[in-house]
PDB file of N, CA and C in Angstrom:
ATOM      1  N   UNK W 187      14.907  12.836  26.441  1.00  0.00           N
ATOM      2  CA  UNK W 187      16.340  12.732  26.526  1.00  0.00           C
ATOM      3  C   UNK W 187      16.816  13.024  27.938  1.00  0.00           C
ATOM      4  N   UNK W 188      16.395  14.008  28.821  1.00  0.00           N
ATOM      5  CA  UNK W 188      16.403  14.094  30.023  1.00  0.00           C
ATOM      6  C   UNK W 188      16.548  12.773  31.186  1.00  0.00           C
ATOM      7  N   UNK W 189      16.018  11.856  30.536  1.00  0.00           N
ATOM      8  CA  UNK W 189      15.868  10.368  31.519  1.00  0.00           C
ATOM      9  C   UNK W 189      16.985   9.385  30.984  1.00  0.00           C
ATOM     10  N   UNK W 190      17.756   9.791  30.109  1.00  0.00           N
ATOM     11  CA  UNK W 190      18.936   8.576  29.970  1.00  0.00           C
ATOM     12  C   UNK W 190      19.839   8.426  30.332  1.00  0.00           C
ATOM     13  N   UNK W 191      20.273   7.432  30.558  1.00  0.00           N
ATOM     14  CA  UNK W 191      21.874   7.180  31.395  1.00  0.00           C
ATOM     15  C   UNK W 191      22.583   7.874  31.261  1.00  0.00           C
ATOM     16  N   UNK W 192      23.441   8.858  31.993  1.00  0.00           N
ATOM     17  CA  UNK W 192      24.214   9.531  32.117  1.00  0.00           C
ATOM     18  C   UNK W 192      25.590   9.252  30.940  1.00  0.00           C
ATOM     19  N   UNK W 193      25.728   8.210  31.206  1.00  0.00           N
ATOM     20  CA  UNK W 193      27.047   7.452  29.853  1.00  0.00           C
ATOM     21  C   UNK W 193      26.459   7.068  28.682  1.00  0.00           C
ATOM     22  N   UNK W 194      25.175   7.696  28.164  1.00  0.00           N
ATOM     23  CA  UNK W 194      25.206   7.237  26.781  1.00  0.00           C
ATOM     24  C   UNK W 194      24.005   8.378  26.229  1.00  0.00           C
ATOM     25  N   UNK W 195      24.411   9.229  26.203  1.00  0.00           N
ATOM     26  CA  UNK W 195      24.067  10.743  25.396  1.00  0.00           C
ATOM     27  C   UNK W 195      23.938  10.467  24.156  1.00  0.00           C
ATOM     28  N   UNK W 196      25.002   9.863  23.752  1.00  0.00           N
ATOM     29  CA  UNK W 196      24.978   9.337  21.710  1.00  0.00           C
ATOM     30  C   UNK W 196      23.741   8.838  21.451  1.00  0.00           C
ATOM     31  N   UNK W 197      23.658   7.684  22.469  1.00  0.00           N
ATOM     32  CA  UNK W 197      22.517   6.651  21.691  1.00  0.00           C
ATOM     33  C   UNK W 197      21.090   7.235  21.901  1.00  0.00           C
ATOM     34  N   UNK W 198      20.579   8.276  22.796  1.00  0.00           N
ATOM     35  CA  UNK W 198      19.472   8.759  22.795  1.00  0.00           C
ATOM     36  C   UNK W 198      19.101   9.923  21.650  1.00  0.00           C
ATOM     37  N   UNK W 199      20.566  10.788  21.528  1.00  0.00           N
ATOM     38  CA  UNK W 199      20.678  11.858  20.446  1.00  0.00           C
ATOM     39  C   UNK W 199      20.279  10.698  19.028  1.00  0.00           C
ATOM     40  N   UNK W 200      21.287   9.596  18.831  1.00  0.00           N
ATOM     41  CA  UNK W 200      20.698   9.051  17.781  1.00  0.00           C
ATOM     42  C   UNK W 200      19.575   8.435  17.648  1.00  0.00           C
ATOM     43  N   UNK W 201      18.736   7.864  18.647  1.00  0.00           N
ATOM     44  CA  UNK W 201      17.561   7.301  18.327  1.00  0.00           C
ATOM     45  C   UNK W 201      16.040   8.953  18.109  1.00  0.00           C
ATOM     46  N   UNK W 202      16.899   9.969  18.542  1.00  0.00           N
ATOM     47  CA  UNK W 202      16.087  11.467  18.407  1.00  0.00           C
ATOM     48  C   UNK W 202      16.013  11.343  16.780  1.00  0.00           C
ATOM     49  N   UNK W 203      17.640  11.489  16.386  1.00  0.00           N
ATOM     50  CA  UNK W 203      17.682  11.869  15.439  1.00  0.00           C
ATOM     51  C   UNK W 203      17.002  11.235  14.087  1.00  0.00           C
ATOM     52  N   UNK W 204      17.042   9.482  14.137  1.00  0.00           N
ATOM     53  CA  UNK W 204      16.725   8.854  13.527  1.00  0.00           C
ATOM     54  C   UNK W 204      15.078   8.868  13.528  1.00  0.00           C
ATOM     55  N   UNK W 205      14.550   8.758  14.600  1.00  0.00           N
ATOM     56  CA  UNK W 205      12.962   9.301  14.483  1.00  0.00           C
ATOM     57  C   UNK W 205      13.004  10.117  13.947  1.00  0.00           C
ATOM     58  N   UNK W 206      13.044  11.067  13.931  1.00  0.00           N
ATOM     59  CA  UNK W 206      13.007  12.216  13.143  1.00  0.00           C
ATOM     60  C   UNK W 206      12.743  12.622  11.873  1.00  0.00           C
ATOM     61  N   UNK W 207      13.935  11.770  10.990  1.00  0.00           N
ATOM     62  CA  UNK W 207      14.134  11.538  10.152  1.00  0.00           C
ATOM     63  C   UNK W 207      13.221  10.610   9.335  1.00  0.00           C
ATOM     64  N   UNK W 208      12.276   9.843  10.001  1.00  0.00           N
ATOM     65  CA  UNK W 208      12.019   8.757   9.595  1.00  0.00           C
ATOM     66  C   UNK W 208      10.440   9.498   9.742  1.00  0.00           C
ATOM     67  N   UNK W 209      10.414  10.252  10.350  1.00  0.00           N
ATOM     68  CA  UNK W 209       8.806  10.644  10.294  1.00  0.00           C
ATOM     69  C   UNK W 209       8.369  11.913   9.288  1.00  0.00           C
ATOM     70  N   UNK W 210       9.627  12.329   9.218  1.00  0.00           N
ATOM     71  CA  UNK W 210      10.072  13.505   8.034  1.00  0.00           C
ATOM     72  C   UNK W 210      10.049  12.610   6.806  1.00  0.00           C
ATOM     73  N   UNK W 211      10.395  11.442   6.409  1.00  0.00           N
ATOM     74  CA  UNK W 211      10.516  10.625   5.342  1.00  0.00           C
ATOM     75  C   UNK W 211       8.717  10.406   4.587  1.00  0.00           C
ATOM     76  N   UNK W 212       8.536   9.788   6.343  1.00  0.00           N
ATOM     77  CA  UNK W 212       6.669   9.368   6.214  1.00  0.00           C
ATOM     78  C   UNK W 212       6.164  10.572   5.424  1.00  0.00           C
ATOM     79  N   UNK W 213       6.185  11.860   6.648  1.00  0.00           N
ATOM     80  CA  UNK W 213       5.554  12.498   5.959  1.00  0.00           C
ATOM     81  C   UNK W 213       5.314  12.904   4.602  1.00  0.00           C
ATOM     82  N   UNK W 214       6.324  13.224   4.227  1.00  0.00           N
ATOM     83  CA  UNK W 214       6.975  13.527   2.688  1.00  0.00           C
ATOM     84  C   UNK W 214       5.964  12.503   1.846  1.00  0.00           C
ATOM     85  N   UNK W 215       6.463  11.446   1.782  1.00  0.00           N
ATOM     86  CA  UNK W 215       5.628  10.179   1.444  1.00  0.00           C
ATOM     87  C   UNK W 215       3.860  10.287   0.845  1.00  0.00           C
ATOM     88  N   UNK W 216       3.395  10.570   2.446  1.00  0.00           N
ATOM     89  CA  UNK W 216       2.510  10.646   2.689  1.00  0.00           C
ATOM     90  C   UNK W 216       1.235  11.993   1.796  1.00  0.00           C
ATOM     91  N   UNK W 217       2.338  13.339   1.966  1.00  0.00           N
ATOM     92  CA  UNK W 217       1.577  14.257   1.433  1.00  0.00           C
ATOM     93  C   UNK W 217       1.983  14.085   0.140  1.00  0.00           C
ATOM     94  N   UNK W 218       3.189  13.441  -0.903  1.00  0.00           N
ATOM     95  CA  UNK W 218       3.405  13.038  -2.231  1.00  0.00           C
ATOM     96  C   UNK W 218       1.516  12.436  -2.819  1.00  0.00           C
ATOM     97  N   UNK W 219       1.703  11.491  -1.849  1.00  0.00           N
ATOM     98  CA  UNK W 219       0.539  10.349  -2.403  1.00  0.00           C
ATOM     99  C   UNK W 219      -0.883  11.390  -2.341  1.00  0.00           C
ATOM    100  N   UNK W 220      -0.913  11.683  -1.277  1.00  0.00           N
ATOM    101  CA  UNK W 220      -2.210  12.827  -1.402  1.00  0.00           C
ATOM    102  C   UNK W 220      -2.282  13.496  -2.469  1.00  0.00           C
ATOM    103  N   UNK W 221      -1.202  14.415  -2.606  1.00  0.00           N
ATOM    104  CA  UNK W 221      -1.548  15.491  -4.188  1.00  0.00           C
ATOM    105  C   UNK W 221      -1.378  14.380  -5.373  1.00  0.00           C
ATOM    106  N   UNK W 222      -0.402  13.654  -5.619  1.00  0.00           N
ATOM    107  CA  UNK W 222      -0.544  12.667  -6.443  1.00  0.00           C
ATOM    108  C   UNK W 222      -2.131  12.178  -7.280  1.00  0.00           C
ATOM    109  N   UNK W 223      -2.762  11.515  -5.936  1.00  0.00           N
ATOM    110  CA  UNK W 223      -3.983  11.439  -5.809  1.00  0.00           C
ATOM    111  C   UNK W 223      -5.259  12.015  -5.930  1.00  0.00           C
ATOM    112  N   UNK W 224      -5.152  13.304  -5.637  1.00  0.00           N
ATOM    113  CA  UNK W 224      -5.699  14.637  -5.872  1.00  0.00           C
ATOM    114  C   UNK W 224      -5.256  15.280  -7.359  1.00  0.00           C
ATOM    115  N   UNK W 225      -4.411  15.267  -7.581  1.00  0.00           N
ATOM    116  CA  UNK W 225      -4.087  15.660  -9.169  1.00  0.00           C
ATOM    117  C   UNK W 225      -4.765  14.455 -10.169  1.00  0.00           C
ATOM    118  N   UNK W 226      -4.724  12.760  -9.926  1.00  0.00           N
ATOM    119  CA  UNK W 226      -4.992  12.160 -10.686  1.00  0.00           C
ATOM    120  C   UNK W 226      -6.591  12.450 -11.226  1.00  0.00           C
ATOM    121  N   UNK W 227      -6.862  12.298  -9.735  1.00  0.00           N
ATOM    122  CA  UNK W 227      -8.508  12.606 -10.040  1.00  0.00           C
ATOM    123  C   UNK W 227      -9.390  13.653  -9.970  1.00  0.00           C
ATOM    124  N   UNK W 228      -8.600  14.598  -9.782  1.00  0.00           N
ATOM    125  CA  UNK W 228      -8.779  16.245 -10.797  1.00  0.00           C
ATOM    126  C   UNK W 228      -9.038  15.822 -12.282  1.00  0.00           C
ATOM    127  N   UNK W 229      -7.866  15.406 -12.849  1.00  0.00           N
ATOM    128  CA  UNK W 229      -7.715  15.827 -14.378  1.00  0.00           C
ATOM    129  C   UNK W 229      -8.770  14.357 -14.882  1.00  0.00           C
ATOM    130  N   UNK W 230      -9.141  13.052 -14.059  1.00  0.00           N
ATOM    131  CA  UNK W 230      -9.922  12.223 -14.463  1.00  0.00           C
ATOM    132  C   UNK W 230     -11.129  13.048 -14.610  1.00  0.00           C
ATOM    133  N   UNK W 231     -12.197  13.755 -13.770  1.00  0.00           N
ATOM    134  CA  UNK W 231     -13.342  14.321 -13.286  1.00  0.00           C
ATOM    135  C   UNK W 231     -13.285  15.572 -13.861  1.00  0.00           C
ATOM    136  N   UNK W 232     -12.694  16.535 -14.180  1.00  0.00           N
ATOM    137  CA  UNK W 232     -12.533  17.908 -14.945  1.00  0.00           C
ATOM    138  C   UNK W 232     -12.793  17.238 -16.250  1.00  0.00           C
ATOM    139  N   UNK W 233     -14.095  17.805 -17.152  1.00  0.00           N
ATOM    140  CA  UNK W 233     -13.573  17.859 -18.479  1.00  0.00           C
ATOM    141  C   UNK W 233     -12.585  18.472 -19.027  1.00  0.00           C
ATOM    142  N   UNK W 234     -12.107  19.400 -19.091  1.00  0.00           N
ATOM    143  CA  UNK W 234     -10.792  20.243 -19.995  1.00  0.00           C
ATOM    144  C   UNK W 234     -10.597  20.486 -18.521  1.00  0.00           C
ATOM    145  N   UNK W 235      -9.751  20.472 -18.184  1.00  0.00           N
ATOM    146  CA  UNK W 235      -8.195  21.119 -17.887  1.00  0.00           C
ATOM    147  C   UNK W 235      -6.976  20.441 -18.125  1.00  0.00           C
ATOM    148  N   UNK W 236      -6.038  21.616 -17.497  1.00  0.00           N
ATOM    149  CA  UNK W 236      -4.771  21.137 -17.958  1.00  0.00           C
ATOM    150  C   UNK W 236      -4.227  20.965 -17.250  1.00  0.00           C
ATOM    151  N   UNK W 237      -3.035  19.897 -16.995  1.00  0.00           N
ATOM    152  CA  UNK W 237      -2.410  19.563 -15.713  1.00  0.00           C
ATOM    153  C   UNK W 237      -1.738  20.275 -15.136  1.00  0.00           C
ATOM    154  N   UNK W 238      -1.603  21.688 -15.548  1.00  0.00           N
ATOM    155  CA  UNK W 238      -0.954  22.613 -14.609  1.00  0.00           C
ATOM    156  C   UNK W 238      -2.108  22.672 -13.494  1.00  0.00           C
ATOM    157  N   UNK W 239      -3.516  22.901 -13.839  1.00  0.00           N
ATOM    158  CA  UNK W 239      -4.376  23.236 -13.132  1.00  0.00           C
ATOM    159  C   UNK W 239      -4.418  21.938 -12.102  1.00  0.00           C
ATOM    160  N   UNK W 240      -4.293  20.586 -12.953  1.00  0.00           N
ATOM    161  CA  UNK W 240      -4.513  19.106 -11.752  1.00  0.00           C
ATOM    162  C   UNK W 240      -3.830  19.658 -10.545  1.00  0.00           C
ATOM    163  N   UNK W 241      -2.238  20.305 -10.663  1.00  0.00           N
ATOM    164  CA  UNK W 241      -1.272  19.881 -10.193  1.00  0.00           C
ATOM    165  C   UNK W 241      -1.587  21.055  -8.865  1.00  0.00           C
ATOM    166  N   UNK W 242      -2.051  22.173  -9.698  1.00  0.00           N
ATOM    167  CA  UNK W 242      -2.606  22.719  -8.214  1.00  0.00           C
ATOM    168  C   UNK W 242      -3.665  22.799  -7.261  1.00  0.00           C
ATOM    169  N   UNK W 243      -4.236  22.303  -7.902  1.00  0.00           N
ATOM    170  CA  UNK W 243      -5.137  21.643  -7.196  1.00  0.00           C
ATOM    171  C   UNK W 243      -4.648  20.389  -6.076  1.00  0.00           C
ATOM    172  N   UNK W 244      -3.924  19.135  -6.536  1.00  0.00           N
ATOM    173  CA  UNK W 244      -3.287  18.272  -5.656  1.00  0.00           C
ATOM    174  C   UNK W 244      -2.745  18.615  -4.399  1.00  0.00           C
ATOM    175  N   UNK W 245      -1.805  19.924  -5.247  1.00  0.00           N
ATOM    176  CA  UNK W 245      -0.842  20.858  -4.091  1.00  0.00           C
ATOM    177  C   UNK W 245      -1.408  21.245  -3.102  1.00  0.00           C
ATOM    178  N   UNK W 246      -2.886  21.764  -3.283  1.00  0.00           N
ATOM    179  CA  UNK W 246      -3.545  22.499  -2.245  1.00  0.00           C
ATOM    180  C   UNK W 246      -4.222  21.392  -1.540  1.00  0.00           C
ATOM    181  N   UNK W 247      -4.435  20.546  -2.120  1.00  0.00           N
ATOM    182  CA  UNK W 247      -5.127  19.027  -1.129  1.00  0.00           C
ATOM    183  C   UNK W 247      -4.180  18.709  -0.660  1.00  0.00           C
ATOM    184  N   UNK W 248      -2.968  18.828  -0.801  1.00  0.00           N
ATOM    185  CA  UNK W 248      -1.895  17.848  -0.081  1.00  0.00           C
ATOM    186  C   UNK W 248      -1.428  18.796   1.108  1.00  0.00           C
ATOM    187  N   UNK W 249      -1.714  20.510   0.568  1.00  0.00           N
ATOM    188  CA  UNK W 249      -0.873  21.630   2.015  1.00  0.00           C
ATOM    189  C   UNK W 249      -1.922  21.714   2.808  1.00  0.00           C
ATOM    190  N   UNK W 250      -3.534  21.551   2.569  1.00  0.00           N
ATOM    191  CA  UNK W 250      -4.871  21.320   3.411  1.00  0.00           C
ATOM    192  C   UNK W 250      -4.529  20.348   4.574  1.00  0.00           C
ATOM    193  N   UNK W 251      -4.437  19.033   3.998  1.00  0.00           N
ATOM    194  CA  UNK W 251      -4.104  18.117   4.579  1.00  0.00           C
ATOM    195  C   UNK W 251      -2.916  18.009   5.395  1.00  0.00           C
ATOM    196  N   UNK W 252      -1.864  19.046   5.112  1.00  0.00           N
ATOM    197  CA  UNK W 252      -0.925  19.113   6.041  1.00  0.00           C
ATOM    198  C   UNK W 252      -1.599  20.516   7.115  1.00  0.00           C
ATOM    199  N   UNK W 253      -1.868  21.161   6.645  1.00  0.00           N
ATOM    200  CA  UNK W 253      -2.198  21.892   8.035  1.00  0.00           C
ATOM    201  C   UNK W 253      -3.344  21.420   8.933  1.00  0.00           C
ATOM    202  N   UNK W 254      -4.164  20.459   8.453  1.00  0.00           N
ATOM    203  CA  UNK W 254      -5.107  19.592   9.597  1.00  0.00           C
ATOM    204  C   UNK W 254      -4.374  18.749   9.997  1.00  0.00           C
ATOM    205  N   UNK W 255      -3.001  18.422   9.743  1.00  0.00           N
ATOM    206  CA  UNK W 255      -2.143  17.098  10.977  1.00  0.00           C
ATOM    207  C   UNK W 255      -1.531  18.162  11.969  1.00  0.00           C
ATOM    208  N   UNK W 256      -1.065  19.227  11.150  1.00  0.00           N
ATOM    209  CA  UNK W 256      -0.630  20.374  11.888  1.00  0.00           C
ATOM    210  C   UNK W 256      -1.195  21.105  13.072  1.00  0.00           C
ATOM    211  N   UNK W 257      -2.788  21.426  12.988  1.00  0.00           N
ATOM    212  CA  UNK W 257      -3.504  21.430  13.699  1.00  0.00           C
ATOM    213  C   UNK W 257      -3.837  20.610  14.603  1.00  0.00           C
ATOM    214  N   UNK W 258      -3.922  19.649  14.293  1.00  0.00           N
ATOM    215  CA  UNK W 258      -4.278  18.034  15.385  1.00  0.00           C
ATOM    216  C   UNK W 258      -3.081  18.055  15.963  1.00  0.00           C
ATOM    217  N   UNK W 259      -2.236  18.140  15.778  1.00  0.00           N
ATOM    218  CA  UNK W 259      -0.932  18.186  16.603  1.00  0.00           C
ATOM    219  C   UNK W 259      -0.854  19.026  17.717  1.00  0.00           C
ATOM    220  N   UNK W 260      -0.939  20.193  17.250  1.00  0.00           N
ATOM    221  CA  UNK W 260      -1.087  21.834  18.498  1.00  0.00           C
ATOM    222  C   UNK W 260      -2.224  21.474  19.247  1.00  0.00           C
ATOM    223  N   UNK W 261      -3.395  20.800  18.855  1.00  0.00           N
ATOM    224  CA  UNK W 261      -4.129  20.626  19.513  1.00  0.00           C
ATOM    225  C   UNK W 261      -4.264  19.415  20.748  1.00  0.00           C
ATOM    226  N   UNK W 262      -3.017  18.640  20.502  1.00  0.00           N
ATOM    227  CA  UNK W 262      -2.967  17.324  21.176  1.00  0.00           C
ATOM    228  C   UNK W 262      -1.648  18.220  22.445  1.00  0.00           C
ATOM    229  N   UNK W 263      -0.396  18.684  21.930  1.00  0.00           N
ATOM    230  CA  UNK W 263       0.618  19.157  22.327  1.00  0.00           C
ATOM    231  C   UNK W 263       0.736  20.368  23.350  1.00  0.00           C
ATOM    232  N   UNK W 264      -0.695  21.328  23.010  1.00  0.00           N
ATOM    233  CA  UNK W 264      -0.719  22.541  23.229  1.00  0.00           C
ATOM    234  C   UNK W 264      -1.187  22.581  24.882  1.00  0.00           C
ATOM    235  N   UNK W 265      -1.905  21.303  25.778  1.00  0.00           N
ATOM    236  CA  UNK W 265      -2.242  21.512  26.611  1.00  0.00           C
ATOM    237  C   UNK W 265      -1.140  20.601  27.359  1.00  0.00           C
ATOM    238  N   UNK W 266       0.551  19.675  26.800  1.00  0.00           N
ATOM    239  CA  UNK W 266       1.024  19.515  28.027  1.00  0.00           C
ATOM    240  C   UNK W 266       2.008  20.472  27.974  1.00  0.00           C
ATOM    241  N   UNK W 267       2.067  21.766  27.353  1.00  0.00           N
ATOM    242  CA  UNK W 267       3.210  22.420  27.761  1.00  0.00           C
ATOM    243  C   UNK W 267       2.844  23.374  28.695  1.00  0.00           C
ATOM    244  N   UNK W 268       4.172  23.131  29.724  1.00  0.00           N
ATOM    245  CA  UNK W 268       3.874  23.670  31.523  1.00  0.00           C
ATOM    246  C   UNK W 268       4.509  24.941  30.913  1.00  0.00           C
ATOM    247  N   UNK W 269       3.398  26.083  31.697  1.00  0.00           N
ATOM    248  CA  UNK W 269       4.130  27.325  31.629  1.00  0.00           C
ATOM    249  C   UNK W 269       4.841  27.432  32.892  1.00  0.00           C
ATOM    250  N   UNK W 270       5.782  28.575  33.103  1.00  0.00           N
ATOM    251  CA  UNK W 270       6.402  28.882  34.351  1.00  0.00           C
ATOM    252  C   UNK W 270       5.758  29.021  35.687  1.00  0.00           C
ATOM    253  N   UNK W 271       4.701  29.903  35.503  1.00  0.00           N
ATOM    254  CA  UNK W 271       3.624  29.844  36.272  1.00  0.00           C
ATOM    255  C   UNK W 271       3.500  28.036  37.469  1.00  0.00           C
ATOM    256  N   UNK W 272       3.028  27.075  36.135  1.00  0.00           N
ATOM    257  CA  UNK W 272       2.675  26.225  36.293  1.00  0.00           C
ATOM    258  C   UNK W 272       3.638  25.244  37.419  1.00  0.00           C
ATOM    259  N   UNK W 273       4.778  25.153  36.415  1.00  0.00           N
ATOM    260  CA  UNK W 273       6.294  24.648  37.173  1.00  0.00           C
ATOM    261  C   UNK W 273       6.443  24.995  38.482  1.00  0.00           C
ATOM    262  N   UNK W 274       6.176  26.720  38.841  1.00  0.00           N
ATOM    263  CA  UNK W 274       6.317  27.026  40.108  1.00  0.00           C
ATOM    264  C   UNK W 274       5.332  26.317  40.986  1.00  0.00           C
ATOM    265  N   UNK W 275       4.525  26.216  40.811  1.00  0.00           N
ATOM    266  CA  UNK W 275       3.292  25.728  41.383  1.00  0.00           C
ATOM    267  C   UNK W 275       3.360  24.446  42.235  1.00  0.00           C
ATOM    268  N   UNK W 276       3.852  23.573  41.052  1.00  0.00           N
ATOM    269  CA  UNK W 276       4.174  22.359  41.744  1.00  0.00           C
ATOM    270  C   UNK W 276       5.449  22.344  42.444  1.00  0.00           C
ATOM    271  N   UNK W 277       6.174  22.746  42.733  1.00  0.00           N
ATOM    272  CA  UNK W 277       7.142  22.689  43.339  1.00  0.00           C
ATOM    273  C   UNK W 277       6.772  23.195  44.747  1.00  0.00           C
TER     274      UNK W 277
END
């Protein structure tokens, strides 16, 4: 947001905002279908249980799976943030 035309603040705030939103949507989406998926074929492959048990099970495949994007993220993110140190440096 730093690099946009001085006269149009709106349209960068909204194209922020709308990404945003739209990757918040994905995600959602995304970890649905996982536990979904994970619950189906729990309770297929379990002889007896009960779908309370599918369902946590899914849950925990689907919050697994969110903390390894979570991780891959910090791990992609974590080396361009300039500390102060750094900033001074180049200057």
């Amino acid at each position: 947001m730093s690099s946009c035309w001085p006269r149009s603040p709106w349209s960068s705030s909204a194209a922020y905002n709308a990404s945003q939103q739209l990757g918040a949507a994905l995600g959602a989406a995304l970890l649905n279908t996982v536990a979904a998926g994970a619950t189906a074929s729990y309770l297929a492959s379990a002889g007896r249980t009960t779908p309370a048990e599918a369902s946590v099970h899914g849950y925990t495949t689907a919050l697994t799976v969110a903390f390894g994007i979570l991780l891959a993220a910090a791990c992609v993110a974590g080396p361009l943030i300039a500390t102060r140190a750094a900033r001074r440096d180049r200057r």
